[in-house]
Coordinates of C-alpha atoms and ligand atoms in Angstrom, one line a residue:
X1 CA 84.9 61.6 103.6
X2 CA 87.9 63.8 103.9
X3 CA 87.5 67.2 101.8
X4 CA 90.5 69.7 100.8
X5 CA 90.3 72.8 99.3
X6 CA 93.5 74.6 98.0
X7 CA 94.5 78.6 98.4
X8 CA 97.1 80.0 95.9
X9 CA 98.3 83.5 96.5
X10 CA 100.8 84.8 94.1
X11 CA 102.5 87.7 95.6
X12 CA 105.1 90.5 94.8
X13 CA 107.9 88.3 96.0
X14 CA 106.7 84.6 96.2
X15 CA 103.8 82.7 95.6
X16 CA 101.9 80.9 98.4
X17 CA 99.5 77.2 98.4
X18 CA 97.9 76.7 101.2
X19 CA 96.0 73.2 101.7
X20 CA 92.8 73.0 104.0
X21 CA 91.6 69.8 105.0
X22 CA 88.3 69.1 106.6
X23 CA 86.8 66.0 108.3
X24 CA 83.6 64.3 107.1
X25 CA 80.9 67.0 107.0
X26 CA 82.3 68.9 110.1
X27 CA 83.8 72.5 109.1
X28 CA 85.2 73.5 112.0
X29 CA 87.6 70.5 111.8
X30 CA 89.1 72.0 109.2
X31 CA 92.7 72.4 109.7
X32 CA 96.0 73.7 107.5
X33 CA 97.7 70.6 106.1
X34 CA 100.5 72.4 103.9
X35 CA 101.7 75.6 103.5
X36 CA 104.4 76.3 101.0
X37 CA 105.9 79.2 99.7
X38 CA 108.0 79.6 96.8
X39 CA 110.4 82.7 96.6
X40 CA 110.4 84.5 93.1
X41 CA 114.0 85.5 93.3
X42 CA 116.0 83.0 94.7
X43 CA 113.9 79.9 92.5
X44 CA 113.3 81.2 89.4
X45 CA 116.9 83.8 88.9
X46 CA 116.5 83.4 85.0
X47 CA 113.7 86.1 85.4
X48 CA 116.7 88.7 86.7
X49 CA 113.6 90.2 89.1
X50 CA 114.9 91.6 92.7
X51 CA 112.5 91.4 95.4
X52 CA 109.9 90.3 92.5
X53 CA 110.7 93.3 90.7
X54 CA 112.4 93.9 87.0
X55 CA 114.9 96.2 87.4
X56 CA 113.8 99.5 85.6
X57 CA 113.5 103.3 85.1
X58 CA 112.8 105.5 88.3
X59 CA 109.4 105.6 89.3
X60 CA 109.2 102.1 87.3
X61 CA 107.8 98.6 88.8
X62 CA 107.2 95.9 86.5
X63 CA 107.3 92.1 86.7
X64 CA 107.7 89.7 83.5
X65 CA 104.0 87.9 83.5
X66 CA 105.9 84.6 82.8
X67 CA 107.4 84.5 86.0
X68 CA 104.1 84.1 87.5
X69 CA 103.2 81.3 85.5
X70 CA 106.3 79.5 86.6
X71 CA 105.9 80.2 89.8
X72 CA 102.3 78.8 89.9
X73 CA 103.8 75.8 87.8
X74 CA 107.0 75.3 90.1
X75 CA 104.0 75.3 93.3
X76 CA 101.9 73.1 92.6
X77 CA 105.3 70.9 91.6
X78 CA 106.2 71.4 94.7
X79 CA 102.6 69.9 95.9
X80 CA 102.7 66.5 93.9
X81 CA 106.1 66.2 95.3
X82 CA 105.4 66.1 98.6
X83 CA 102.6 63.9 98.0
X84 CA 99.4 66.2 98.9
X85 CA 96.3 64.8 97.6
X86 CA 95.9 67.2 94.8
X87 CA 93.3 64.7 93.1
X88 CA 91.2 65.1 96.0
X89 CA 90.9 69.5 95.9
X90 CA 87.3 70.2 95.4
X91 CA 88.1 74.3 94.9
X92 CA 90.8 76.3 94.1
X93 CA 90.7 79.8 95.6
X94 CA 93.4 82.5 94.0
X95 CA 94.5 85.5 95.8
X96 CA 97.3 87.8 93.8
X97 CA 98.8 90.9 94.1
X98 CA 97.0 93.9 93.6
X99 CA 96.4 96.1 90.8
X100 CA 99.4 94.3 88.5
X101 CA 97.7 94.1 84.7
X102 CA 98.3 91.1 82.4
X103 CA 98.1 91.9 78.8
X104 CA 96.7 88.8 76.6
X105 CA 96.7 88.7 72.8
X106 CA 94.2 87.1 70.3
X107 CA 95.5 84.1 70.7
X108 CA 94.7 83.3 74.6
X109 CA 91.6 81.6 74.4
X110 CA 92.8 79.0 72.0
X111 CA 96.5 78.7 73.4
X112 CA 94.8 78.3 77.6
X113 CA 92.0 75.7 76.3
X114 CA 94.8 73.4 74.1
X115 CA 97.6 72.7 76.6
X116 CA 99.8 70.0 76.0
X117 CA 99.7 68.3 79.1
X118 CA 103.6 66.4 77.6
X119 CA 105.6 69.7 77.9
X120 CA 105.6 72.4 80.9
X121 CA 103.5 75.4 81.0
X122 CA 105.8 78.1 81.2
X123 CA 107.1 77.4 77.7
X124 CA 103.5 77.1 76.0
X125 CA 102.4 80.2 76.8
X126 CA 106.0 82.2 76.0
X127 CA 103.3 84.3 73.1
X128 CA 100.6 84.8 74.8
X129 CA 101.2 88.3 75.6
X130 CA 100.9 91.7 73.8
X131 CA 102.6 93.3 76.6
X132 CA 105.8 91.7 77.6
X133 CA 105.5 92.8 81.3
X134 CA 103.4 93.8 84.2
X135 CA 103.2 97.2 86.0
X136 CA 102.4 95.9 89.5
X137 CA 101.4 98.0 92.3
X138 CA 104.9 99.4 93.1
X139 CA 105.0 101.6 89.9
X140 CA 104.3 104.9 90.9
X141 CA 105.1 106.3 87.1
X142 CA 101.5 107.1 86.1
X143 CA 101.1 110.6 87.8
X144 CA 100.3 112.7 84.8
X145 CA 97.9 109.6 83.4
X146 CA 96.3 109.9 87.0
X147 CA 95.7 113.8 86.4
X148 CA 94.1 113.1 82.6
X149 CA 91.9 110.5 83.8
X150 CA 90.7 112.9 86.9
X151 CA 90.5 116.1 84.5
X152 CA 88.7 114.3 82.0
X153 CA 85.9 113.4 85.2
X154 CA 85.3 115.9 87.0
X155 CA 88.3 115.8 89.7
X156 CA 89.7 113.9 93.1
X157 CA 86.0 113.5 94.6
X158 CA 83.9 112.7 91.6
X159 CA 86.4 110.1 90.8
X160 CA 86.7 109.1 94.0
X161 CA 82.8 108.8 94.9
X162 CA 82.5 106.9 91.5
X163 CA 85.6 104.2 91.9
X164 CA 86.1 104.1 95.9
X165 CA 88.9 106.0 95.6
X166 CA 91.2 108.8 93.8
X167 CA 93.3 108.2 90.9
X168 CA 96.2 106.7 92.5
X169 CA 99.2 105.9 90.1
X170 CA 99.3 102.0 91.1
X171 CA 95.7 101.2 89.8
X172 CA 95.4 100.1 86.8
X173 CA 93.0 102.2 85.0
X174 CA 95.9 104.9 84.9
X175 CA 98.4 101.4 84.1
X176 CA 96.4 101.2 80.8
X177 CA 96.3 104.9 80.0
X178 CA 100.1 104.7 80.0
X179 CA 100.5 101.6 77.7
X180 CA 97.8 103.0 75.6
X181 CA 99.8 106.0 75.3
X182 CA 103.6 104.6 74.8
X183 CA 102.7 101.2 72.8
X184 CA 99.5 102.2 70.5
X185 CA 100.1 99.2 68.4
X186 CA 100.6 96.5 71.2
X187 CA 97.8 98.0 72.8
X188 CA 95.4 97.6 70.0
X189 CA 96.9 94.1 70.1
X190 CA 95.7 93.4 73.0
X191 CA 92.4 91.4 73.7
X192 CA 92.3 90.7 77.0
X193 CA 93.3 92.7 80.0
X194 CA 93.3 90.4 83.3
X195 CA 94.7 91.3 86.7
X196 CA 97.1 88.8 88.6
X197 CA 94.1 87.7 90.5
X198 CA 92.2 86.7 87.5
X199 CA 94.9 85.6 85.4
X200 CA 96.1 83.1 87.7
X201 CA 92.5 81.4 87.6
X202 CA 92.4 82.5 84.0
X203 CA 95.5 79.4 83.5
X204 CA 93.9 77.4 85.8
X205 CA 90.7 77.0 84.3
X206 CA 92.3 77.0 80.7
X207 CA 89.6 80.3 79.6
X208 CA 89.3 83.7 80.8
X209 CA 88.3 84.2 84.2
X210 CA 86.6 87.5 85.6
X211 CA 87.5 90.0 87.8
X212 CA 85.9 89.8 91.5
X213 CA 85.1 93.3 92.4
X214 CA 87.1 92.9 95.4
X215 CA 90.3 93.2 93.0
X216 CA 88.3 95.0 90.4
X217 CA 88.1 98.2 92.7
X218 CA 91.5 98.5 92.7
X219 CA 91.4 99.7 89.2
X220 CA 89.3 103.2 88.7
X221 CA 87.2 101.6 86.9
X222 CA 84.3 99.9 88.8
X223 CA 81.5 101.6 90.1
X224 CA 82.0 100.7 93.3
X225 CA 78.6 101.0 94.7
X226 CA 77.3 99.2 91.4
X227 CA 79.9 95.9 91.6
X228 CA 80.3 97.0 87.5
X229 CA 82.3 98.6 84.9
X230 CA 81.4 102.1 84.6
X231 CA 81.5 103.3 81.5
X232 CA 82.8 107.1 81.9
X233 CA 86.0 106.0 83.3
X234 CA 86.8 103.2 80.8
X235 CA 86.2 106.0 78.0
X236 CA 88.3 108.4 80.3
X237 CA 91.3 105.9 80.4
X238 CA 91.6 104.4 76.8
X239 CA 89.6 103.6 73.8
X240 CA 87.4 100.6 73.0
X241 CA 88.5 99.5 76.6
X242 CA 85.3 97.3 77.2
X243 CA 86.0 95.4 74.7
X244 CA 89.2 94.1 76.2
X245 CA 88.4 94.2 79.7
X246 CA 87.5 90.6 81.2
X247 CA 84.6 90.9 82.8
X248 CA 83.4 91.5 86.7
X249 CA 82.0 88.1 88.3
X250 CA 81.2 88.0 92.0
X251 CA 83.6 86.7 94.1
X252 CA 81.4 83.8 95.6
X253 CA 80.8 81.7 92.0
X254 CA 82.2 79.2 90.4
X255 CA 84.2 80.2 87.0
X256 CA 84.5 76.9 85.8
X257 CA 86.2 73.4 85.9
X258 CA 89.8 73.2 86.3
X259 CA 91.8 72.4 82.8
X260 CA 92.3 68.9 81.7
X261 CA 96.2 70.0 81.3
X262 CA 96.3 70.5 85.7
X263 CA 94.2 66.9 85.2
X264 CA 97.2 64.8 83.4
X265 CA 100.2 66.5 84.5
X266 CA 99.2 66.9 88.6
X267 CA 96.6 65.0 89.0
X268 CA 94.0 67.1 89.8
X269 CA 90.2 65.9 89.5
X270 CA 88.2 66.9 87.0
X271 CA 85.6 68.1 89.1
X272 CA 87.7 70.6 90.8
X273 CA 86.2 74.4 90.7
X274 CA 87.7 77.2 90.1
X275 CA 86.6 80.6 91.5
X276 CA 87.2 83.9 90.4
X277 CA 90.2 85.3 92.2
X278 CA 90.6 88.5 94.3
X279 CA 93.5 91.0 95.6
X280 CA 95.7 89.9 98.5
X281 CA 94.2 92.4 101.2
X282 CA 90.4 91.3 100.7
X283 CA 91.7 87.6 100.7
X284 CA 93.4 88.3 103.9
X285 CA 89.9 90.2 105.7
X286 CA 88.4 86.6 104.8
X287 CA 91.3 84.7 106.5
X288 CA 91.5 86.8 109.5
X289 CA 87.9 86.6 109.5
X290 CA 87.2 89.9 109.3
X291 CA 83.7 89.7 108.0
X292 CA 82.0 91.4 110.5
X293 CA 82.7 95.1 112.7
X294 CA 85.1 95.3 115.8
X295 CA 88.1 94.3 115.2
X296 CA 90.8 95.4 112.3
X297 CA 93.6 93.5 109.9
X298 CA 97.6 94.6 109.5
X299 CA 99.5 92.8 107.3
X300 CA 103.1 94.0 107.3
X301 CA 104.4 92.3 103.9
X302 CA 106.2 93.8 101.2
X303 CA 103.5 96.8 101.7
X304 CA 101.8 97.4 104.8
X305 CA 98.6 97.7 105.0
X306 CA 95.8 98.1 107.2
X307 CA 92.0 97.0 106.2
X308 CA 88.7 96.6 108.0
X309 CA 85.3 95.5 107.4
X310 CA 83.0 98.3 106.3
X311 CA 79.1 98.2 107.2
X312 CA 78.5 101.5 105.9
X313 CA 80.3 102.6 102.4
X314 CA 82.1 105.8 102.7
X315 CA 85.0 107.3 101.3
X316 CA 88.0 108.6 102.9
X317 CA 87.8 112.7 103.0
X318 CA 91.7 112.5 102.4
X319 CA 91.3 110.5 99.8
X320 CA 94.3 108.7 100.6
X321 CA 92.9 105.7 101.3
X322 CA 90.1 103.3 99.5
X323 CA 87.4 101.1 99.4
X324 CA 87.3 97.9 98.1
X325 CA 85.0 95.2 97.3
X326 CA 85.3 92.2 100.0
X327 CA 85.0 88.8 98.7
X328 CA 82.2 88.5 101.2
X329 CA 79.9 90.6 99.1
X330 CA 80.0 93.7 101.3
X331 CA 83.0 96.2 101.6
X332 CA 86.1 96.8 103.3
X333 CA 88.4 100.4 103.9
X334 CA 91.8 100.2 103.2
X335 CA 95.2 102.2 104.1
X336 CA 98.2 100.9 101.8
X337 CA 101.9 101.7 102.8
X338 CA 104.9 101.0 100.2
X339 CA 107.6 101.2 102.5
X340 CA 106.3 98.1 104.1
X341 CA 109.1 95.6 105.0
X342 CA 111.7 96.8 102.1
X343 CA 112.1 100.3 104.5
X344 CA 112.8 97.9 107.5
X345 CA 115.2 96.3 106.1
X346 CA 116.6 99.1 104.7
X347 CA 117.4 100.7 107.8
X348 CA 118.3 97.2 109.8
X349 CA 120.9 96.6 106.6
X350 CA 122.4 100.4 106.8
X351 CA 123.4 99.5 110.6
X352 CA 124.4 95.9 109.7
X353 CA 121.7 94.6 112.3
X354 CA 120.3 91.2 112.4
X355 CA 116.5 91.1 113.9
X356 CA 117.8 89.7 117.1
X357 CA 119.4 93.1 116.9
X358 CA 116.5 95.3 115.6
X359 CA 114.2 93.7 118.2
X360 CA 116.7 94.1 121.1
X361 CA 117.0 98.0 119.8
X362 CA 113.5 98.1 120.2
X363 CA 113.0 96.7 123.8
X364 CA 115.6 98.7 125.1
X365 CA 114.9 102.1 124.0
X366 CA 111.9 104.9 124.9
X367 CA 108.4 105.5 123.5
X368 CA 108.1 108.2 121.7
X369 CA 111.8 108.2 120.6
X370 CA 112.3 111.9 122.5
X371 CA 110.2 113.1 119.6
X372 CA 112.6 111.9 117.1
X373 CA 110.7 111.8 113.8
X374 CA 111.8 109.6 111.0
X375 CA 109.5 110.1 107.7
X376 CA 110.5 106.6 106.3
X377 CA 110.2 107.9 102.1
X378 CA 112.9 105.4 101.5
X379 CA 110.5 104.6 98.2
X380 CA 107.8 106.8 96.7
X381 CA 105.1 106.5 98.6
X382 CA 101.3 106.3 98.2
X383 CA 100.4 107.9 102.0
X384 CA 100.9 110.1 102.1
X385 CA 101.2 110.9 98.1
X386 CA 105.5 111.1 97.7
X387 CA 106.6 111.3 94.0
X388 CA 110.3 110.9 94.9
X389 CA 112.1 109.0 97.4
X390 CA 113.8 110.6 100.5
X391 CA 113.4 109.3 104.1
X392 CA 113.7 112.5 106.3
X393 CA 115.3 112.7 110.2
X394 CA 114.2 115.5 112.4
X395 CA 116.2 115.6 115.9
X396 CA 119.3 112.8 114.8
X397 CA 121.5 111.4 112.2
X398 CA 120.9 108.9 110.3
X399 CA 124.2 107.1 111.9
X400 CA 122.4 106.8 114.8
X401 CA 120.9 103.1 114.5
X402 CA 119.0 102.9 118.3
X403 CA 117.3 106.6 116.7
X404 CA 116.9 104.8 113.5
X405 CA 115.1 101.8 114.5
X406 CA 113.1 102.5 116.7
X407 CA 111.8 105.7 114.2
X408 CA 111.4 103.4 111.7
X409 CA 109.0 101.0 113.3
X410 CA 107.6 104.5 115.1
X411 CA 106.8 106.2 111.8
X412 CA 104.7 103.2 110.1
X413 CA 102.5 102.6 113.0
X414 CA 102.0 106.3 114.0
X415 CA 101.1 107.1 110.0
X416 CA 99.1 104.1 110.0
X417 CA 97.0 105.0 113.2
X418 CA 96.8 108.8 111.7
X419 CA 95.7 108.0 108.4
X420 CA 92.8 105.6 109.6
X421 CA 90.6 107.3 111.9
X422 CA 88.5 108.0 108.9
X423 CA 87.5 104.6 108.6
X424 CA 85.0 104.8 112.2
X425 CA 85.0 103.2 115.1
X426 CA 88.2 102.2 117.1
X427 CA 88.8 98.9 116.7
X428 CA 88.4 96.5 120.1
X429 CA 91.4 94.7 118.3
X430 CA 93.9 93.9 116.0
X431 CA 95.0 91.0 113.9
X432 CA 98.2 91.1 112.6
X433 CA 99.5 89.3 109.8
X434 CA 102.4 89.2 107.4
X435 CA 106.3 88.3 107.3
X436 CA 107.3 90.9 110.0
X437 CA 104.1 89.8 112.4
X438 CA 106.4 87.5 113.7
X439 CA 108.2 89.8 115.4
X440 CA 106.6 90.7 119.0
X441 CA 108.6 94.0 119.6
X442 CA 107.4 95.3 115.9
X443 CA 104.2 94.6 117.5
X444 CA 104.6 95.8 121.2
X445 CA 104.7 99.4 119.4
X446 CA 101.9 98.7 117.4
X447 CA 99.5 97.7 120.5
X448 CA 101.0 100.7 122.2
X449 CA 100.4 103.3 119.2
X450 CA 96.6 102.2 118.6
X451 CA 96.1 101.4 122.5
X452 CA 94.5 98.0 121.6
X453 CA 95.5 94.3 122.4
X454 CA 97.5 92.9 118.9
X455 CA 96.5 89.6 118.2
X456 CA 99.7 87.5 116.3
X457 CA 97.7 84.8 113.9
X458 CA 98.9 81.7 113.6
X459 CA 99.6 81.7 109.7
X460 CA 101.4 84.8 107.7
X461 CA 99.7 83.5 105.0
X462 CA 96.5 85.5 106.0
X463 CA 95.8 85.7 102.4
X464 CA 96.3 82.1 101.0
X465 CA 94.5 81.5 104.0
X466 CA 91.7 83.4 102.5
X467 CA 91.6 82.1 99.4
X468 CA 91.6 77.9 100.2
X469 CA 88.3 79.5 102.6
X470 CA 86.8 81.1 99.9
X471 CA 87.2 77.8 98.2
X472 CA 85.7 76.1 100.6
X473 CA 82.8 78.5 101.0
X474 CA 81.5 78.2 97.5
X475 CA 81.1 74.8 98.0
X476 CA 79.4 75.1 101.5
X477 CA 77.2 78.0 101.2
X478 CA 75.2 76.9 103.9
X479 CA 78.0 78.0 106.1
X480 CA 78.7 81.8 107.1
X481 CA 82.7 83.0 106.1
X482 CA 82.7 83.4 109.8
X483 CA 82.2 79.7 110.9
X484 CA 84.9 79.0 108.2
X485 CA 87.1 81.2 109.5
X486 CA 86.8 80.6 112.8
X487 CA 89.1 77.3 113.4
X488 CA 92.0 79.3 111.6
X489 CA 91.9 82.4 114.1
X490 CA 94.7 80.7 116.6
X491 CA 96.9 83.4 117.9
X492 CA 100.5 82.6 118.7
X493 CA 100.6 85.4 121.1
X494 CA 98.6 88.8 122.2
X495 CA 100.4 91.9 123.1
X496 CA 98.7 94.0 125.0
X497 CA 99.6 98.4 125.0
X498 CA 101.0 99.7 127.8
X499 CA 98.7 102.6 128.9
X500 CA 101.9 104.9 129.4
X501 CA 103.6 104.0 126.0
X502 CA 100.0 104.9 124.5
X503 CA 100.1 108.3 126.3
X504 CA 103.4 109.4 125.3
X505 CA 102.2 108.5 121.5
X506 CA 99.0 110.5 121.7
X507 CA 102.1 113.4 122.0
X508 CA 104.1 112.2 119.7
X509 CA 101.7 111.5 117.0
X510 CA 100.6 115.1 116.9
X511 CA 104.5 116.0 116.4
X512 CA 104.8 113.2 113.7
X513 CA 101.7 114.9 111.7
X514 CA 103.1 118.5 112.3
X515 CA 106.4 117.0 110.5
X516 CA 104.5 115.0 108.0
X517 CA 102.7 118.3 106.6
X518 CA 105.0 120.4 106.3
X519 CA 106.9 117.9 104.3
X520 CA 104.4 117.4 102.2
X521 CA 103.9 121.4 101.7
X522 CA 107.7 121.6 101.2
X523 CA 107.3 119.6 98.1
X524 CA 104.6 121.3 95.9
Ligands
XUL601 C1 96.9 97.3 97.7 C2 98.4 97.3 97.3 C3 99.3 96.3 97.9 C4 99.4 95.0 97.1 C5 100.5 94.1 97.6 O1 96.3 98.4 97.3 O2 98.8 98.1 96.5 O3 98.9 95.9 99.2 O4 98.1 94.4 97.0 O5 100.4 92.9 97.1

C-alpha cells in the first residue's frame, strides 16, 4: 500500500504543502510528490499585505490572521486541483512562522468544531478573533514591554537561563504585554492565545491545538529545560495569562483527527492525524536532518538564520541568540537575522541588478572586499540588537554597486559566522536551505567565510519538508527522524572554501567586528 503524509508551512510571505509518498512498508522509498507554494501577496491582494506584511507604524509588523486561513484554504485548493490523493494523507504535519500570536475569542471552540462544509472557510471564521491582527516576528515595537518583563525577573540572564533566551521584542511573551497594555478590553476578550504553528492545526483539527515546545520557546514563557509554562513569566507578562494560553503538547503526538469540514469539502480521510505544529527553523533541523551533531542548517529566507542540533543545553553568553525546543525532543541553538533576503534585494534593486547580475558581481570581485565593511541595518535588527534602521558603509559609497554587493552578501555570512561560535564545535558541514540557496555564488562566500564544504539541498522547502516527516514519524515511531530524513538529503551541488578566500576572511572578520561594536556603542 502506498502511504502519503502531507507538510504545510505557512510562512511570512507564502505558504508551502509539501506531499511525501512512501512505498509499501519501505521508508526510505519515500520520495517528494508535490510541492506547492502559494505567494501571500500576489494571490490573495485583497489583504493589502507587502511581502506578507500589513503596512503599519515604524517599528510595526503585523499580518491580518485571516490571510492565513485563506492561504491554507487556497493550498490545499490548489491540492484537489491537481489531483493529489488528499483522501489517502495519513498525517498532517504544520510548520509556521515564528513567534506570530493569534488572538481567539469565546467563540472558537464552537465556531472550529461546526463548519459548514457548503460555504468556504475564510468567511466562517471572519469573528473569530479578539484581535484583528498578528504581530509576527518582524515587529520589533516591544522594547520597553521587553525591559518590564526582564525588570520584573530579575534581568537578561535570569530570563534568559529560565526561557532559552533574553527578552527579545519578536517573542511573544512581550507581543502580549503590549496588547495587554494598548487594548485592555479586547485582551480580556480574548480566550485563546495560539501561535501560527498551532493555529494552523488548531483549523485543521476543528479544536484547539497545543503549542510544541519547539515553537513554544520562542515566546519567554516556557521553561525551557522543563518543556512547560513557567509561571513567573506569564505573571510578569500579563494577568490571568494561563488561562488563555493553549497549552504545551510534545511535538511527537497526535492532537487529534482532522475535521469532518477538510472530510467533505477536500476529501480528506477521516482517519487523518493531526500533530501539533512547530516554528519554521525546528521544522527545517528535522528536514535537513539535523538530529544529530556535526553538521549545521542556514536557511536564507525572508530571515536568515542559522540553527544546529544541541546535545548539551546552554545559553548564548551574548544573549543574542536562543535555544529552542526541537521537534525531536532534544534542543537546538539558533542565530536569527532580519535583514535576510529583503536586504538583498534591497541592495540588488538600488543598482537595478538582476541576479544574473548580482551573482556575476560576486564571481568577479575580491574576498574580503579590500576591507570594505557594509553593516546591512537596512531593517531593525535583532543581531545584533538595532532599534532603528540604517545600513552603514565604511571605505565606499553606497553608489558603488560591485562594493555594495559583494558587502552585502560579506556582512550576513561574516555576522553569522561571528555570532555563532558560542554554539561549540565547528561544524564538518553545512546545509543550506531557503529561496536565495539557490544561488551558488551567495554560497561560494558562505563555504569560504566558515571554511566548510556548503551542501545545496535539493528542496528550499527545508521546513515543509520537516513537517510532512514529522508526519510521517508519528506514525512510524519505530523509525529514527534520521532514517526518515535520510532519502530527502539529495544535494544539488557542494561548494567547497577556498583555503585563501577563508584566510583573507579570518582578517576581515576581526575588521567587520571592530566596526560592528563601535556601532553598536555609537548608538546607546
Ligand atoms: C525565528 C524567527 C524567524 C521566523 C521566520 O526566531 O524570528 O526565523 O521564524 O519565519
Amino acid at each position: 500500500m502506498t502511504r502519503y503524509y502531507l507538510g504545510l508551512d505557512s510562512s511570512t510571505q507564502s505558504i508551502t504543502a509539501l506531499l511525501l509518498e512512501q512505498a509499501e512498508e519501505n521508508p526510505a522509498s519515500t520520495r517528494i510528490l508535490i510541492e506547492k507554494s502559494l505567494n501571500f501577496d500576489a494571490a490573495y491582494p485583497e489583504f493589502g499585505t507587502r511581502n506578507g506584511v500589513l503596512p503599519g507604524a515604524p517599528g510595526e509588523a503585523h499580518t491580518p490572521p485571516q490571510l492565513w486561513v485563506r492561504g491554507l484554504e487556497g493550498v490545499l485548493e490548489a491540492l484537489k486541483k491537481e489531483g493529489a490523493p488528499l483522501g489517502k494523507v495519513e498525517a498532517i504535519g504544520v510548520s509556521g512562522q515564528q513567534h506570530g500570536s493569534v488572538y481567539l475569542n469565546a467563540t472558537a471552540v464552537s465556531k472550529l468544531a461546526a463548519l459548514d462544509s457548503s460555504k468556504g472557510l475564510t468567511e466562517q471564521l471572519e469573528g473569530l478573533y479578539s484581535r484583528k491582527t498578528s504581530p509576527i516576528w518582524m515587529d520589533a515595537s516591544t522594547s520597553k514591554e521587553c525591559a518590564e518583563i526582564t525588570n520584573t525577573l530579575g534581568g537578561d540572564s535570569a530570563v534568559c537561563e529560565m526561557t532559552g533566551s533574553r527578552c527579545f521584542e519578536r517573542f511573544t511573551g512581550p507581543q502580549i504585554r503590549k496588547f495587554h497594555k494598548t487594548e485592555p478590553e479586547n485582551y480580556a476578550a480574548t480566550a485563546h492565545i495560539c501561535l501560527v504553528s498551532s493555529f494552523i492545526p488548531s483549523l485543521l483539527a476543528g479544536k484547539i491545538v497545543g503549542i510544541d515546545p519547539g515553537d513554544g520557546a520562542g515566546m519567554n514563557l516556557m521553561d525551557v529545560a522543563k518543556r512547560a509554562w513557567n509561571p513567573k513569566a506569564l505573571e510578569a507578562t500579563a494577568p490571568n495569562l494561563a488561562s488563555k494560553l493553549v497549552p504545551i503538547q510534545e511535538s511527537d503526538s497526535i492532537s487529534g483527527k482532522i475535521s469532518a469540514y477538510f472530510v467533505a469539502r477536500f476529501g480528506f480521510s477521516p482517519s487523518c492525524v493531526i500533530l501539533p505544529g512547530t516554528g519554521d527553523n525546528p521544522a527545517s533541523l528535522v528536514g535537513l536532518g539535523l538530529v544529530s551533531g556535526g553538521a549545521i542548517g542556514i536557511s536564507l529566507g525572508t530571515s536568515d538564520t542559522l540553527f544546529s542540533y544541541m546535545s548539551n543545553v546552554h545559553t548564548d553568553p551574548d544573549g543574542a541568540s536562543h535555544v529552542f525546543g526541537s521537534p525531536t525532543g532534544a534542543y537546538m541553538a539558533i542565530s536569527v537575522y532580519k535583514n535576510g533576503s529583503l536586504a538583498r534585494e534591497k541592495v540588488r534593486n538600488r543598482h537595478n541588478l538582476s541576479w544574473e547580475d548580482f551573482s556575476g558581481i560576486l564571481k568577479r570581485t575580491q574576498a574580503g572586499n579590500q576591507n570594505r565593511v557594509l553593516l546591512p541595518y537596512f531593517d531593525t535588527e535583532i543581531i545584533p540588537r538595532i532599534g532603528k534602521p540604517g545600513a552603514q558603509r565604511y571605505g565606499f559609497s553606497e553608489t558603488d554597486a560591485e562594493a555594495d554587493v559583494r558587502a552585502v552578501i560579506e556582512a550576513q555570512m561574516t555576522s553569522m559566522s561571528l555570532h555563532s561560535a558560542w554554539m561549540g564545535e565547528k561544524p564538518r558541514r553545512i546545509q543550506a536551505t531557503g529561496g536565495a540557496s539557490n544561488n551558488r555564488e551567495i554560497l561560494q562566500v558562505m563555504a569560504d567565510v566558515f571554511g566548510v564544504p556548503v551542501l545545496r539541498q535539493e528542496t528550499s522547502n527545508s521546513a515543509a519538508l520537516g513537517a510532512a516527516i514529522r508526519a510521517q514519524h508519528v506514525l512510524l515511531k519505530e523509525n529514527s527522524f534520521e532514517d526518515l530524513s535520510r532519502p530527502h538529503l539529495k544535494t544539488t551541488f557542494t561548494l567547497t572554501p577556498n583555503l585563501e578566500a577563508h584566510r583573507v576572511y579570518g582578517e576581515f572578520a576581526a575588521t567587520y567586528k571592530r566596526h560592528e561594536q563601535s556601532y553598536v556603542a555609537s548608538l546607546v
